[in-house]
mmCIF file of C-alpha atoms in Angstrom:
data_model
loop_
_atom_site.group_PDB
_atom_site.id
_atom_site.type_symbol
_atom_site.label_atom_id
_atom_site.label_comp_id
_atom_site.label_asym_id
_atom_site.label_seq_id
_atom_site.Cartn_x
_atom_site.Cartn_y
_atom_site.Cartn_z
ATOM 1 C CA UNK O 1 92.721 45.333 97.209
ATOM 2 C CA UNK O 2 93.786 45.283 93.464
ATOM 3 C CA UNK O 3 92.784 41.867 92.927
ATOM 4 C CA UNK O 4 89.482 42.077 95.300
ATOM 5 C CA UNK O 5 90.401 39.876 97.469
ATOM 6 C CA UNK O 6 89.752 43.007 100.457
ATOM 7 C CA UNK O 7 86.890 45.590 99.798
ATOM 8 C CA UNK O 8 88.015 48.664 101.019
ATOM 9 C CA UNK O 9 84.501 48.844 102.591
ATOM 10 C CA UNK O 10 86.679 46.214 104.986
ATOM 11 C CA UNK O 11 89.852 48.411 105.212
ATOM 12 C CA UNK O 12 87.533 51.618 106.645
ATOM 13 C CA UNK O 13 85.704 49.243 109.173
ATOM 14 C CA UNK O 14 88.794 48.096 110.359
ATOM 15 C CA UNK O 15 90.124 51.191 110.220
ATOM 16 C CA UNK O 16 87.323 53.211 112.156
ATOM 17 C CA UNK O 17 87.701 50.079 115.070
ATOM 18 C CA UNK O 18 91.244 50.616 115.239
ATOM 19 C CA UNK O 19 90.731 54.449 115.928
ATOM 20 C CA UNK O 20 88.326 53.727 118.148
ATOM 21 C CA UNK O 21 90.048 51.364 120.379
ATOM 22 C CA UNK O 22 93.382 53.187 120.278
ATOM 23 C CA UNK O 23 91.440 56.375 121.302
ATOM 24 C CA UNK O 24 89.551 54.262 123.982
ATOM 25 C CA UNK O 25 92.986 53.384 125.461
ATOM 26 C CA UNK O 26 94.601 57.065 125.699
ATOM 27 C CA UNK O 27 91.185 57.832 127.648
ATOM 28 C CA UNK O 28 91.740 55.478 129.867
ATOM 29 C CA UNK O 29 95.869 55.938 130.416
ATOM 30 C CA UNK O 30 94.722 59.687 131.203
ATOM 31 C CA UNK O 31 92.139 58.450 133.454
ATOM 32 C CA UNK O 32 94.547 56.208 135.200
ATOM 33 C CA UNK O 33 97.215 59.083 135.158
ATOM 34 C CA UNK O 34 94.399 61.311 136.906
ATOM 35 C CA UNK O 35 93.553 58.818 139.642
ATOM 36 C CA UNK O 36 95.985 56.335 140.363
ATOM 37 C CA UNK O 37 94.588 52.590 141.356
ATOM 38 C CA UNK O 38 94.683 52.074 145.182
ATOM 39 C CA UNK O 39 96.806 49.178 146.498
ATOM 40 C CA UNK O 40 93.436 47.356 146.363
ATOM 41 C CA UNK O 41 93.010 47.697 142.640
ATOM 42 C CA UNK O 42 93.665 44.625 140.263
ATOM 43 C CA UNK O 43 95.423 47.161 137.445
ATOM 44 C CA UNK O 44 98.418 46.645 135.825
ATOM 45 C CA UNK O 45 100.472 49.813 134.262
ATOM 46 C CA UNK O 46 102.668 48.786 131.668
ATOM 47 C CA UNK O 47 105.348 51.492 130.345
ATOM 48 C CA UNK O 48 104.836 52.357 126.246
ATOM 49 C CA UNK O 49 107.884 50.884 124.674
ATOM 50 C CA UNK O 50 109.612 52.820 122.535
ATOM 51 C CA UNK O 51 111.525 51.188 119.223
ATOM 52 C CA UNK O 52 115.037 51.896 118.581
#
């Protein structure tokens, strides 16, 4: 950013699509968490990994 090589105009979009995907993926989690996919459903759960 110091040399201008990356507006931070570019850092907040990225930023503000970030958000909104991560948000968009805790909605759905709780959604899943709610109502659980049938054995019909094509949906994969996949357990958050933690770091050590």
């Amino acid at each position: 950013m110091r040399d201008g090589t990356i507006s931070s105009d570019g850092l907040d979009t990225f930023k503000l699509g970030y958000e909104f995907v991560r948000d968009e993926i805790g909605l759905r989690r709780e959604h899943i968490k709610r109502h659980p996919p049938s054995q019909d459903d094509k949906v994969v759960a996949v357990k958050t990994a933690q770091s050590a």
